[in-house]
Amino acid sequence: MLAEFKATGVEVQIPKSVLKDCVTIRSIHTDFDNISQNAKSFETTISTSLNYPTAGIVNIEDSVLNEWLMQQDIQEETLTLMLTRRQEYEETMQIIAEKTEAAAKAAKQSDADKTVKIIIPKAPKEPPFVPTGMFPDIYNDFLRMEESQYSGYLDEVYHPRHLDMQEFEINLRQYIMLGGIYAIMFIRRPDQTQFEKFNIVLHEDGRVLHTMPEMVAEIQVARMRSTIIPRKTRETFRGTKMKLEDDELPYFIVTLQLPQDLCKWSEPVVCHFMTEKELVPIDYKRDSLWMPTMQGSVRHSNFSESAGSTMYRGSRYSVDSSNIFRPTIRSLLRQSKVESVQLAETPLEDFNLLKKLNHLEIRALEKHCLPRIISTFKFPVDFRDDKREGGKMGLKGLVKRPEAEGVVNQVENLELDFNSQLNNAERMFPHFPTVDDIQYPPPSEDSEPGPITVSTALGLLKSIDDIKLKYRQKPLDLLNQPDEQDKKSKQKKMMVKEDEEYQEGQTGRRKTSKLYEKIRSSTRAEKAEKTDKFSISVSEKIKMDELQEQDVTHWTTKYIHDPILDRATSRLTFKTDRLGYFGLAFKRYEHFPFREWSMQPNEENPDEIILMVDTYHVRIFFYITSKGVRGYVTDLSKGYTAKPIKYLEILEPISDFREMRKLFMSKNINIFAENDASFYIENGYFSMKHVALEQHTYNIMALHCKLMKFYRSSWNRLASRRDIIMGMKIAKESSDYSEVTLRITPENTTFVQISENCSDKVNVIVLTYNNTWRNISEYTDLHQAINSMVPNATELRNKDSILLHYVTRMLKEIRLLSFS
């Protein structure tokens, strides 16, 4: 039987195995997709953390400060290591000298029998000498470490292998569902009773239509039976839409009428949305916090012994500054569960506090201890400052500065005075800032609980955490204290209970004590049993490759056979053995990377900015004004086209970028990339750029968009992540004399000429940057470079704040410098 649903553009040929009396099929086509959000690969699961990579910081000031502090830490570690190695070398050489001298004295002895053979160790390689006041150059080490943090985070969080996708499953990070959802399924028809003059339809469950997903075509039974159709029947239906071949009869044959331009640039993958049972391996390694590593290939849960080193630290200011790797509130709510969440703990290398602390140890104590101390607590220096502020003022409100000699010679011994703390006002409900949870070493099975050693860093932190917990518990205890009436009733109950116990007698007391001992022993046995179960090591859990059966909701091609797309008529035909929810999966990044781009002011309207973007298949023109963004999409062409074909046209300016994103997505033109786009772009190579530097460059481009023309440089995709290469010229000059090539780095900006050098490795590209005559001074960013070309560029800047916002938002949404 052939069922035609003209309203939705669907045709279904129904096999004989599912035909029965009063069979009912419903077809619904929606323009939106409201079910893909339930699929397992819809969104990458990112655990909340207070420690994200430095490379994800958006603000350029926070990024520069964080990188400078990171270099300071690396320099301190390197210097300490060099001094330690030099000291060990000198001690070894001193031992060699002593043994050489002893061997020489022993050789002078006349009695050879009494001579003791002295073994002189081999002299080690001499490490470099560190002069006083000199520091090692660690910039190259910093670059390698920063790159390893970035690549390690991408690999451990966004790599497709962590999604655990099967061969027939659709990865929604690589594909996007377009064209709406086709809901074609059997529904259970309500009972209908026919009387003489009327009929009654007996609805159930409040007129809810029940679907019948269990109706599946019998493929194997139909193949075993004889499927020979008479020749006359075949000739009769030859010109119709019926499919009467032997391999087509057992299946549902579904035909979808698609929009005209939806499949112009790529063919869709027909898939089925369903929930089914699957054997899923239990994974223990994805439950812990990601920590940046030097190699970038260490799993989340595999921490090195030197967890306190610099290469295990991420962004120090990631709590306050925005970071592109931090998950949004919506994604956290979508991924949240009612179950208890395992808090991520930061490992910290323990060290002794009774020795002279170095720079890194002092900074670690400052980072972890100070936020845990209540804000009203005062140190001795605070009391001294209070006395100084409360001292006698001069005529103009100035305090006399002490003499330099007195400051040097007199060192005041400051000690904690806890009695002075009693006069300070305390908060009723103490407030503590958000801090990292410290990973304390678990107690061994043989060790007995004892007092905490405060002479170590972890012991001090544990003590401060206990005090912090008491501060937070104090207002709760205050609110939970009983009233006076409750106290009196409780005292009466206690007196009655004591009288009853006194009347019982000695035997009863013994029985009660025996019963109490039995309860205590059973409770103790249960606790021991739980402790034994909990003491199973994590390594034994990882070795258990058990599979558990779970309900998995996904888009799958497991039941789709022989899809055929007719591009002339935009009709898609496929075979399946069951009906349900069908969708069309297109490659998400089919239009990446961008071939060309340019941004310049409109010659006819100086308050309008023209942004031209050439994707892999189409050319897009954006006209940005203070009212919003309009534009159109056309074919790629080298010359001028009088009447271009417009696949998408925005006539009225749009100020809502979410609406504009939906318009482009509906036409299968995706120019908006996610954080994991680098794993799925297949049409060409590109170079992801430094996030803070890229965002800052977009701000400067929007600031000078009315004065300069910015365009793509072919060297940009060959440059490293911390190098942005772009072309620029003065917009009103028709000649090529003002055309320049800029190299923008987080440290400075230079005018360069670029050439490529030969490399021994095939995958390594080495670029040579030759500075031009325009580098008459040092330029920190693109803004200073533009001011060097146009002295009054600041006066000619874009002063329209709304236009500045739209241009900046457009550039940051598309990210031309990273994907071109």
Coordinates of N, CA, C and O in Angstrom, one line a residue, residues 69 168 183 191 296 347 387 465 574 675 707:
L69 N 52.9 36.2 35.2 CA 53.1 35.5 36.4 C 53.5 34.0 36.2 O 54.3 33.5 36.9
F168 N 27.4 3.3 13.7 CA 26.1 3.7 13.1 C 25.5 4.9 13.7 O 24.4 5.3 13.4
A183 N 8.1 13.1 11.8 CA 7.5 12.1 12.7 C 6.5 11.3 12.0 O 5.3 11.7 11.8
D191 N -11.4 3.1 19.9 CA -12.5 2.3 19.6 C -13.7 3.1 19.1 O -14.0 4.2 19.7
G296 N 50.6 17.0 27.5 CA 49.3 17.2 26.9 C 48.6 15.9 26.6 O 47.6 15.9 25.9
P347 N 45.3 19.0 43.3 CA 46.5 18.5 44.0 C 47.5 19.6 44.4 O 47.7 20.5 43.6
K387 N 47.5 51.8 63.7 CA 48.1 52.7 64.6 C 48.7 53.9 63.8 O 48.6 55.0 64.1
D465 N 40.8 24.9 57.1 CA 39.5 24.4 56.6 C 38.6 24.0 57.7 O 37.4 24.3 57.7
F574 N 14.5 6.3 0.8 CA 15.3 5.3 1.6 C 14.4 4.2 2.1 O 13.1 4.3 2.1
N675 N 33.9 25.4 20.1 CA 35.3 25.2 20.6 C 35.9 24.0 20.1 O 37.2 23.9 20.0
L707 N 38.1 54.0 8.9 CA 39.3 54.6 8.4 C 40.1 53.6 7.6 O 40.7 53.9 6.5

